[in-house]
Short mmCIF file of C-alpha atoms in Angstrom, two decimals:
data_model
loop_
_atom_site.label_atom_id
_atom_site.label_comp_id
_atom_site.label_asym_id
_atom_site.label_seq_id
_atom_site.Cartn_x
_atom_site.Cartn_y
_atom_site.Cartn_z
CA MET A 23 2.41 -4.00 1.43
CA PHE A 24 5.56 -5.17 -0.32
CA GLN A 25 5.70 -7.45 -3.45
CA THR A 26 8.46 -9.56 -5.04
CA PHE A 27 9.67 -9.76 -8.61
CA ASP A 28 7.75 -11.96 -11.07
CA PRO A 29 10.60 -13.43 -13.30
CA GLN A 30 8.34 -13.55 -16.36
CA ASP A 31 7.42 -9.85 -15.91
CA ILE A 32 11.02 -8.74 -15.81
CA PHE A 33 11.59 -9.67 -19.41
CA SER A 34 8.16 -8.60 -20.79
CA ARG A 35 9.12 -4.92 -21.10
CA ARG A 36 12.17 -2.74 -21.53
CA CYS A 37 13.97 -2.58 -18.09
CA ILE A 38 15.81 0.61 -17.09
CA TRP A 39 18.04 0.92 -14.03
CA VAL A 40 18.02 4.41 -12.62
CA ASN A 41 21.13 5.51 -10.61
CA GLY A 42 18.97 7.83 -8.47
CA PRO A 43 15.24 8.58 -7.72
CA VAL A 44 12.29 8.28 -10.12
CA ILE A 45 9.98 11.25 -9.67
CA VAL A 46 6.39 10.91 -10.70
CA GLY A 47 4.91 14.10 -11.87
CA ALA A 48 6.37 17.17 -13.63
CA GLY A 49 4.30 19.81 -11.90
CA PRO A 50 5.75 22.45 -9.50
CA SER A 51 6.36 19.74 -6.88
CA GLY A 52 8.28 17.44 -9.20
CA LEU A 53 10.27 20.30 -10.70
CA ALA A 54 11.27 21.58 -7.28
CA VAL A 55 12.53 18.20 -6.21
CA GLY A 56 14.49 17.80 -9.41
CA ALA A 57 16.04 21.32 -9.04
CA GLY A 58 17.20 20.37 -5.51
CA LEU A 59 18.70 17.16 -6.80
CA LYS A 60 20.44 18.86 -9.64
CA ASN A 61 22.10 21.27 -7.31
CA GLN A 62 23.60 18.29 -5.39
CA GLY A 63 24.69 16.31 -8.46
CA VAL A 64 22.05 13.51 -8.05
CA PRO A 65 20.82 11.90 -11.29
CA PHE A 66 17.08 11.34 -11.58
CA ILE A 67 14.26 10.95 -14.09
CA ILE A 68 10.81 12.61 -14.06
CA LEU A 69 7.89 10.77 -15.47
CA GLU A 70 5.01 12.78 -16.76
CA ARG A 71 1.74 11.49 -18.29
CA ALA A 72 0.97 14.71 -20.20
CA ASP A 73 2.95 16.34 -22.96
CA CYS A 74 4.22 19.31 -20.94
CA ILE A 75 5.19 20.45 -17.43
CA ALA A 76 2.54 21.71 -15.06
CA SER A 77 -0.26 20.16 -17.09
CA LEU A 78 -2.88 21.19 -14.42
CA TRP A 79 -1.90 24.81 -15.03
CA GLN A 80 -1.55 24.54 -18.78
CA LYS A 81 -4.61 22.34 -19.69
CA ARG A 82 -7.03 22.46 -16.86
CA THR A 83 -7.41 26.05 -15.61
CA TYR A 84 -9.58 28.87 -16.84
CA ASP A 85 -8.24 31.81 -18.70
CA ARG A 86 -8.77 34.46 -15.96
CA LEU A 87 -7.01 32.55 -13.20
CA LYS A 88 -4.41 34.22 -11.21
CA LEU A 89 -2.35 33.08 -8.19
CA HIS A 90 -4.56 33.52 -5.17
CA LEU A 91 -1.48 34.39 -3.02
CA PRO A 92 1.34 37.02 -3.46
CA LYS A 93 4.16 35.76 -5.61
CA GLN A 94 6.67 35.52 -2.70
CA PHE A 95 4.64 32.65 -1.24
CA CYS A 96 4.39 30.88 -4.64
CA GLN A 97 7.97 30.74 -5.87
CA LEU A 98 9.87 27.57 -6.04
CA PRO A 99 13.27 26.97 -4.22
CA ASN A 100 16.29 28.93 -5.44
CA PHE A 101 14.59 30.84 -8.23
CA PRO A 102 12.52 34.01 -7.46
CA PHE A 103 9.81 35.36 -9.70
CA PRO A 104 10.93 38.09 -12.14
CA GLU A 105 10.80 41.55 -10.55
CA ASP A 106 8.48 42.94 -13.11
CA PHE A 107 5.62 40.31 -12.36
CA PRO A 108 2.70 41.69 -10.54
CA GLU A 109 1.98 40.73 -7.00
CA TYR A 110 -0.68 38.17 -8.13
CA ALA A 111 0.75 36.55 -11.22
CA SER A 112 -1.66 35.37 -13.96
CA LYS A 113 -1.70 31.67 -14.97
CA TYR A 114 0.30 32.53 -18.15
CA GLN A 115 3.01 34.31 -16.21
CA PHE A 116 3.15 31.33 -13.74
CA ILE A 117 3.51 28.87 -16.56
CA SER A 118 6.29 31.04 -18.03
CA TYR A 119 7.98 31.00 -14.67
CA LEU A 120 7.79 27.18 -14.38
CA GLU A 121 9.23 26.83 -17.95
CA SER A 122 12.13 29.14 -17.09
CA TYR A 123 12.62 27.13 -13.81
CA ALA A 124 12.88 23.86 -15.80
CA LYS A 125 15.14 25.43 -18.31
CA HIS A 126 17.38 26.99 -15.70
CA PHE A 127 17.99 23.77 -13.77
CA ASP A 128 18.09 21.66 -17.15
CA ILE A 129 15.19 19.53 -16.08
CA ASN A 130 13.88 17.40 -18.88
CA PRO A 131 11.00 15.08 -17.99
CA HIS A 132 9.84 11.99 -19.90
CA PHE A 133 6.59 13.28 -21.36
CA ASN A 134 3.63 11.10 -22.50
CA GLU A 135 4.64 8.42 -20.00
CA THR A 136 1.98 7.21 -17.71
CA VAL A 137 2.76 5.16 -14.56
CA GLN A 138 0.64 2.05 -14.36
CA SER A 139 2.10 0.86 -11.04
CA ALA A 140 4.87 1.21 -8.62
CA LYS A 141 5.78 -1.58 -6.31
CA TYR A 142 8.57 -2.11 -3.70
CA ASP A 143 10.43 -5.39 -3.81
CA GLU A 144 11.69 -6.41 -0.41
CA THR A 145 14.00 -9.07 -1.68
CA PHE A 146 16.18 -6.59 -3.59
CA GLY A 147 15.30 -3.39 -1.68
CA LEU A 148 14.17 -1.65 -4.89
CA TRP A 149 11.22 0.07 -6.53
CA ARG A 150 9.77 -1.21 -9.68
CA VAL A 151 7.96 1.55 -11.71
CA LYS A 152 5.98 0.20 -14.76
CA THR A 153 4.92 2.80 -17.42
CA ILE A 154 3.40 3.03 -20.82
CA SER A 155 4.96 5.62 -23.12
CA LYS A 156 2.74 6.97 -25.87
CA GLY A 157 5.06 9.56 -27.26
CA GLY A 158 5.78 7.57 -30.41
CA ALA A 159 3.78 5.84 -33.17
CA ASN A 160 3.11 2.81 -30.91
CA PRO A 161 2.87 2.51 -27.15
CA VAL A 162 6.00 1.17 -25.44
CA GLU A 163 6.16 -0.42 -22.03
CA PHE A 164 9.01 0.39 -19.65
CA GLU A 165 9.89 -0.77 -16.18
CA TYR A 166 12.18 1.44 -14.20
CA ILE A 167 14.20 -0.01 -11.21
CA CYS A 168 15.27 2.44 -8.53
CA ARG A 169 16.17 2.92 -4.95
CA TRP A 170 14.04 5.96 -4.31
CA LEU A 171 10.58 6.91 -5.52
CA VAL A 172 9.11 10.45 -5.16
CA VAL A 173 5.43 10.83 -5.58
CA ALA A 174 4.84 14.38 -6.84
CA THR A 175 1.40 14.02 -8.54
CA GLY A 176 -0.21 16.19 -5.98
CA GLU A 177 -3.63 16.62 -4.44
CA ASN A 178 -5.41 17.58 -7.69
CA ALA A 179 -4.48 14.96 -10.12
CA GLU A 180 -8.09 13.76 -11.04
CA LYS A 181 -11.32 15.77 -11.17
CA VAL A 182 -14.12 14.90 -8.81
CA VAL A 183 -17.58 14.33 -10.46
CA PRO A 184 -20.37 13.63 -8.02
CA GLU A 185 -23.42 11.70 -9.25
CA PHE A 186 -26.68 13.69 -9.50
CA GLU A 187 -29.99 12.08 -10.36
CA GLY A 188 -31.06 13.08 -13.91
CA LEU A 189 -27.92 14.99 -14.79
CA GLN A 190 -27.63 13.03 -18.12
CA GLU A 191 -31.20 14.10 -19.06
CA ILE A 192 -30.57 17.84 -18.78
CA GLY A 193 -30.13 18.33 -22.49
CA GLY A 194 -27.75 21.22 -22.10
CA HIS A 195 -23.93 21.35 -21.87
CA VAL A 196 -22.38 19.74 -18.71
CA THR A 197 -18.69 20.37 -17.98
CA HIS A 198 -16.28 20.23 -15.14
CA ALA A 199 -14.36 23.42 -14.09
CA CYS A 200 -11.09 21.81 -15.28
CA ASP A 201 -12.40 22.06 -18.92
CA TYR A 202 -13.87 25.64 -18.47
CA LYS A 203 -11.84 28.32 -20.14
CA SER A 204 -14.01 31.32 -20.42
CA GLY A 205 -17.62 32.56 -20.06
CA GLN A 206 -17.67 33.86 -23.54
CA SER A 207 -19.40 30.82 -25.02
CA TYR A 208 -21.99 31.06 -22.27
CA SER A 209 -23.24 34.64 -22.93
CA GLY A 210 -26.90 34.97 -22.32
CA GLU A 211 -27.22 31.48 -20.80
CA ARG A 212 -28.67 30.41 -17.48
CA VAL A 213 -25.70 28.44 -15.91
CA LEU A 214 -25.81 26.37 -12.70
CA VAL A 215 -22.38 26.35 -11.01
CA VAL A 216 -22.09 23.49 -8.65
CA GLY A 217 -19.58 24.36 -5.92
CA CYS A 218 -18.69 27.48 -3.97
CA GLY A 219 -14.93 27.14 -3.50
CA ASN A 220 -12.41 29.50 -5.12
CA SER A 221 -13.01 27.83 -8.57
CA GLY A 222 -16.88 28.05 -8.18
CA MET A 223 -16.66 31.77 -7.22
CA GLU A 224 -14.34 32.67 -9.93
CA VAL A 225 -16.20 30.83 -12.61
CA SER A 226 -19.39 32.46 -11.49
CA LEU A 227 -17.72 35.95 -11.59
CA ASP A 228 -16.26 35.19 -14.96
CA LEU A 229 -19.68 34.15 -16.35
CA CYS A 230 -21.24 37.44 -14.99
CA ASN A 231 -18.50 39.39 -16.82
CA HIS A 232 -19.49 37.61 -20.12
CA ASN A 233 -23.23 38.45 -19.71
CA ALA A 234 -24.31 35.00 -18.53
CA ASN A 235 -26.74 34.30 -15.58
CA PRO A 236 -25.08 32.08 -13.08
CA SER A 237 -26.69 30.38 -10.06
CA MET A 238 -24.09 28.98 -7.66
CA VAL A 239 -24.96 25.92 -5.58
CA VAL A 240 -23.70 26.22 -2.04
CA ARG A 241 -24.20 22.78 -0.56
CA SER A 242 -22.26 23.31 2.63
CA SER A 243 -20.70 26.02 4.74
CA VAL A 244 -17.73 28.09 3.43
CA HIS A 245 -15.29 30.59 4.68
CA VAL A 246 -15.05 33.75 2.50
CA LEU A 247 -12.16 36.08 3.47
CA PRO A 248 -10.96 39.33 1.77
CA ARG A 249 -7.88 38.77 -0.43
CA GLU A 250 -6.37 41.85 1.21
CA ALA A 251 -6.81 43.70 4.50
CA PHE A 252 -5.33 47.11 5.25
CA GLY A 253 -3.24 47.08 1.99
CA ARG A 254 -1.67 43.63 2.84
CA SER A 255 -2.44 40.15 1.69
CA THR A 256 -4.64 38.39 4.17
CA PHE A 257 -2.57 35.28 3.86
CA GLU A 258 0.62 37.29 4.60
CA LEU A 259 -1.11 38.71 7.70
CA ALA A 260 -2.21 35.21 8.80
CA VAL A 261 1.34 33.86 8.33
CA LEU A 262 2.79 36.71 10.51
CA MET A 263 0.30 36.23 13.17
CA THR A 264 0.73 32.47 13.52
CA LYS A 265 4.38 33.19 14.38
CA TRP A 266 3.32 34.80 17.68
CA LEU A 267 -0.34 33.77 18.31
CA PRO A 268 -2.22 30.46 18.72
CA LEU A 269 -4.11 29.25 15.67
CA TRP A 270 -7.55 29.70 17.29
CA LEU A 271 -6.84 33.39 18.05
CA VAL A 272 -5.55 34.00 14.41
CA ASP A 273 -8.77 32.47 13.09
CA LYS A 274 -10.83 34.64 15.36
CA ILE A 275 -8.90 37.76 14.14
CA LEU A 276 -9.44 36.70 10.53
CA LEU A 277 -13.13 36.26 11.06
CA ILE A 278 -13.43 39.65 12.59
CA LEU A 279 -11.56 41.24 9.72
CA ALA A 280 -13.77 39.41 7.26
CA ARG A 281 -16.93 40.78 8.99
CA LEU A 282 -15.55 44.29 9.05
CA ILE A 283 -14.54 44.20 5.37
CA LEU A 284 -17.17 41.97 3.78
CA GLY A 285 -20.08 42.45 6.19
CA ASN A 286 -22.55 39.68 7.08
CA ILE A 287 -22.30 37.16 4.19
CA GLU A 288 -24.68 34.70 5.82
CA LYS A 289 -27.72 36.80 4.80
CA TYR A 290 -26.81 35.94 1.20
CA GLY A 291 -26.86 32.25 1.78
CA LEU A 292 -23.04 31.75 2.58
CA LYS A 293 -23.05 30.06 5.92
CA ARG A 294 -19.74 29.98 7.83
CA PRO A 295 -18.38 26.69 9.25
CA PRO A 296 -18.18 26.48 13.02
CA THR A 297 -14.37 25.74 12.72
CA GLY A 298 -12.04 28.64 11.85
CA PRO A 299 -10.51 28.98 8.45
CA LEU A 300 -6.97 28.06 9.24
CA GLU A 301 -7.89 25.06 11.55
CA LEU A 302 -10.38 23.86 8.84
CA LYS A 303 -7.59 23.98 6.18
CA ASN A 304 -5.20 22.11 8.37
CA THR A 305 -7.59 19.43 9.47
CA ALA A 306 -9.83 18.90 6.45
CA GLY A 307 -7.92 20.55 3.63
CA LYS A 308 -10.73 22.81 2.87
CA THR A 309 -9.34 26.10 1.40
CA PRO A 310 -11.07 29.40 2.35
CA VAL A 311 -12.28 31.43 -0.54
CA LEU A 312 -10.36 34.63 -1.11
CA ASP A 313 -12.84 37.07 -2.54
CA ILE A 314 -11.78 38.91 -5.79
CA GLY A 315 -15.16 40.41 -6.70
CA ALA A 316 -17.74 37.59 -6.66
CA LEU A 317 -19.24 38.75 -3.33
CA GLN A 318 -20.24 42.09 -4.92
CA LYS A 319 -22.06 40.19 -7.64
CA ILE A 320 -23.89 38.03 -5.01
CA ARG A 321 -24.93 41.10 -3.15
CA SER A 322 -26.34 42.65 -6.36
CA GLY A 323 -28.16 39.48 -7.32
CA GLU A 324 -26.06 38.96 -10.44
CA ILE A 325 -24.86 35.64 -8.93
CA LYS A 326 -27.74 33.75 -7.29
CA ILE A 327 -27.19 31.48 -4.53
CA ALA A 328 -28.90 27.99 -4.52
CA PRO A 329 -29.09 25.40 -1.87
CA GLY A 330 -28.28 21.65 -2.55
CA ILE A 331 -29.52 19.78 -5.50
CA LYS A 332 -32.29 17.23 -5.33
CA ARG A 333 -32.45 16.18 -9.04
CA PHE A 334 -32.13 17.26 -12.60
CA SER A 335 -34.57 16.97 -15.46
CA ARG A 336 -34.54 18.28 -18.97
CA GLY A 337 -33.67 22.00 -18.86
CA ARG A 338 -34.18 22.45 -15.13
CA VAL A 339 -32.94 21.53 -11.67
CA GLU A 340 -35.01 20.84 -8.51
CA LEU A 341 -33.30 22.05 -5.34
CA VAL A 342 -33.61 20.62 -1.85
CA ASN A 343 -35.82 23.45 -0.78
CA GLY A 344 -38.42 22.61 -3.44
CA GLU A 345 -37.52 25.45 -5.73
CA THR A 346 -36.99 24.68 -9.40
CA LEU A 347 -34.64 26.60 -11.69
CA GLU A 348 -34.63 26.58 -15.46
CA ILE A 349 -30.98 26.13 -16.77
CA ASP A 350 -29.14 25.87 -19.99
CA SER A 351 -25.73 24.58 -18.85
CA VAL A 352 -24.09 23.09 -15.76
CA ILE A 353 -20.55 23.60 -14.66
CA LEU A 354 -19.22 21.35 -11.92
CA ALA A 355 -16.76 23.15 -9.73
CA THR A 356 -16.61 20.11 -7.53
CA GLY A 357 -12.84 19.86 -7.04
CA TYR A 358 -10.15 17.41 -7.50
CA ARG A 359 -8.47 14.38 -5.76
CA SER A 360 -5.22 12.51 -5.60
CA ASN A 361 -4.82 9.49 -7.99
CA VAL A 362 -2.06 7.78 -5.96
CA PRO A 363 -4.23 4.85 -4.82
CA SER A 364 -4.76 3.92 -8.42
CA TRP A 365 -1.02 3.21 -9.14
CA LEU A 366 1.01 2.97 -5.93
CA LYS A 367 0.83 -0.50 -4.57
CA GLU A 368 1.56 0.45 -0.92
CA ASN A 369 -0.78 1.10 1.91
CA ASP A 370 1.26 2.16 4.94
CA PHE A 371 2.25 5.74 3.91
CA PHE A 372 -0.78 6.99 2.07
CA SER A 373 -4.42 6.98 3.19
CA ASN A 374 -7.21 5.67 1.16
CA ASP A 375 -7.82 9.05 -0.31
CA GLY A 376 -4.23 9.34 -1.59
CA ILE A 377 -2.83 11.76 0.97
CA PRO A 378 0.09 10.98 3.34
CA LYS A 379 -1.21 9.88 6.69
CA ASN A 380 1.22 12.04 8.64
CA PRO A 381 0.19 15.68 8.43
CA PHE A 382 2.59 18.52 7.53
CA PRO A 383 5.46 18.86 8.26
CA ASN A 384 5.98 15.21 8.64
CA GLY A 385 4.33 13.83 5.64
CA TRP A 386 7.22 13.96 3.09
CA LYS A 387 9.10 10.77 4.04
CA GLY A 388 7.85 7.12 4.17
CA LYS A 389 9.82 3.90 4.41
CA ALA A 390 11.95 2.01 2.02
CA GLY A 391 12.98 5.19 -0.04
CA LEU A 392 9.41 6.51 -0.65
CA TYR A 393 8.75 10.25 -0.48
CA ALA A 394 5.83 12.57 -1.22
CA VAL A 395 5.77 16.14 -2.34
CA GLY A 396 2.79 18.33 -3.01
CA PHE A 397 0.37 16.84 -0.55
CA THR A 398 0.79 19.40 2.34
CA ARG A 399 -2.56 21.20 1.82
CA LYS A 400 -0.46 24.41 2.12
CA GLY A 401 -0.10 25.25 -1.52
CA LEU A 402 3.06 25.95 -3.32
CA SER A 403 4.91 27.15 -0.21
CA GLY A 404 4.37 23.84 1.53
CA ALA A 405 5.39 21.89 -1.58
CA SER A 406 8.59 23.87 -1.71
CA LEU A 407 9.43 23.13 1.83
CA ASP A 408 8.86 19.41 1.28
CA ALA A 409 10.72 19.39 -2.01
CA THR A 410 13.78 20.85 -0.24
CA SER A 411 13.63 18.26 2.59
CA VAL A 412 13.20 15.37 0.15
CA ALA A 413 16.11 16.49 -2.24
CA HIS A 414 18.43 16.93 0.73
CA ASP A 415 17.49 13.57 2.26
CA ILE A 416 17.88 11.65 -1.05
CA ALA A 417 21.23 13.33 -1.89
CA LYS A 418 22.65 12.41 1.52
CA SER A 419 21.67 8.76 1.05
CA TRP A 420 22.80 8.70 -2.61
CA LYS A 421 26.17 10.17 -1.76
CA GLU A 422 26.78 7.67 1.05
CA GLU A 423 25.93 4.78 -1.29
CA THR A 424 28.01 6.19 -4.18
CA LYS A 425 30.98 6.71 -1.84
CA GLN A 426 30.71 3.07 -0.62
CA LYS A 427 30.18 1.85 -4.12
CA LYS A 428 27.23 -0.35 -3.29
CA LYS A 429 25.67 -1.97 -6.29
CA SER A 430 22.07 -2.78 -6.46
CA MET A 431 20.95 -6.32 -7.31
CA ALA A 432 18.79 -5.09 -10.11
CA ALA A 433 21.84 -3.65 -12.00
CA ARG A 434 23.05 -7.30 -12.60
CA HIS A 435 20.05 -8.09 -14.76
CA ARG A 436 21.51 -8.30 -18.26
CA ARG A 437 18.38 -7.09 -19.83
CA CYS A 438 18.40 -3.91 -17.68
CA VAL A 439 19.81 -1.02 -19.56
CA SER A 440 21.65 1.54 -17.32
CA HIS A 441 20.06 5.03 -17.80
CA PHE A 442 23.05 7.05 -16.46
#
């Protein structure tokens, strides 16, 4: 797990001592940790590979996207949404909120700086974070030395692109949902949408609204719930019920509500999993679909449901049931994954898929000053709770060490430039 300093490597790049934590990722999770530390007077730096905060929201989301949950469940600590925002904020409103958040707490990430590796050195009790900065004319290598490392890159850092036989031979346009913006350019086309989660459903709906002809591949079972029930958010009702009822009973009530409001969706090819929606979310991280209009299009036949894919060929796809569809384009709504295993050289705290091994609410703190935020599988509300815990824990340790005036060994390297 732990590694030691290579003396040659110390002097091969610019070395910076950070008198506080290094936070990797300037999305909502990283910003929330930074705000908590600011409030307690703890110095820190945030490293962000993109050229902006919340790059997932700014660069890899479609135009029609709105928050799936009411705004009170999506706000970050100590900074409510503006009162004039609607209950379900648009992506542009949410980005504006995050930019105001960063400005309010005076958070200034290091943009265009990609973390290559982060290793813990047992000898000195410090983290070494190696980066490449591409903000200038020439790339510059840095090495940050710190006591605490906060992993805030989240569950959705990299797109998942499954392999399909013949996909390269299709002859049409193939894109991942992270690069999809609008159905406008697909007008009149036959589009195969691979995936039936919230992204797949919304992309299919958007294609319909721009006069395209989508077919949505449903490879596995899926929970579809109404976004609202009896004038209230379904999520809000679930939160209230879980305070008083066991999870299995809340799941049963949600499924009854879904049947009453949405009807029998299985006859349209949308098979429900045997595990309830909340239990499935907690155990497998699979989020239920909150319907915002796609189901009506499925009922009317404007969105066609297709089973799994057998193979692609030029201008067509063969399905597992033997049916063949002629298609012009393919959109892969196949989800995202964590990228933590590619750069964090540590195997005890994170699993092989880049998620903390301990489930929420115990997955935010590891050993040797390692923390994680944004991996709860509970959205922005879960990230906010973890961010508050992380900021408080680091601030407590930092203040104790500052009070005792302990000096880290790495601060004695003459080539190390103090950042604060």
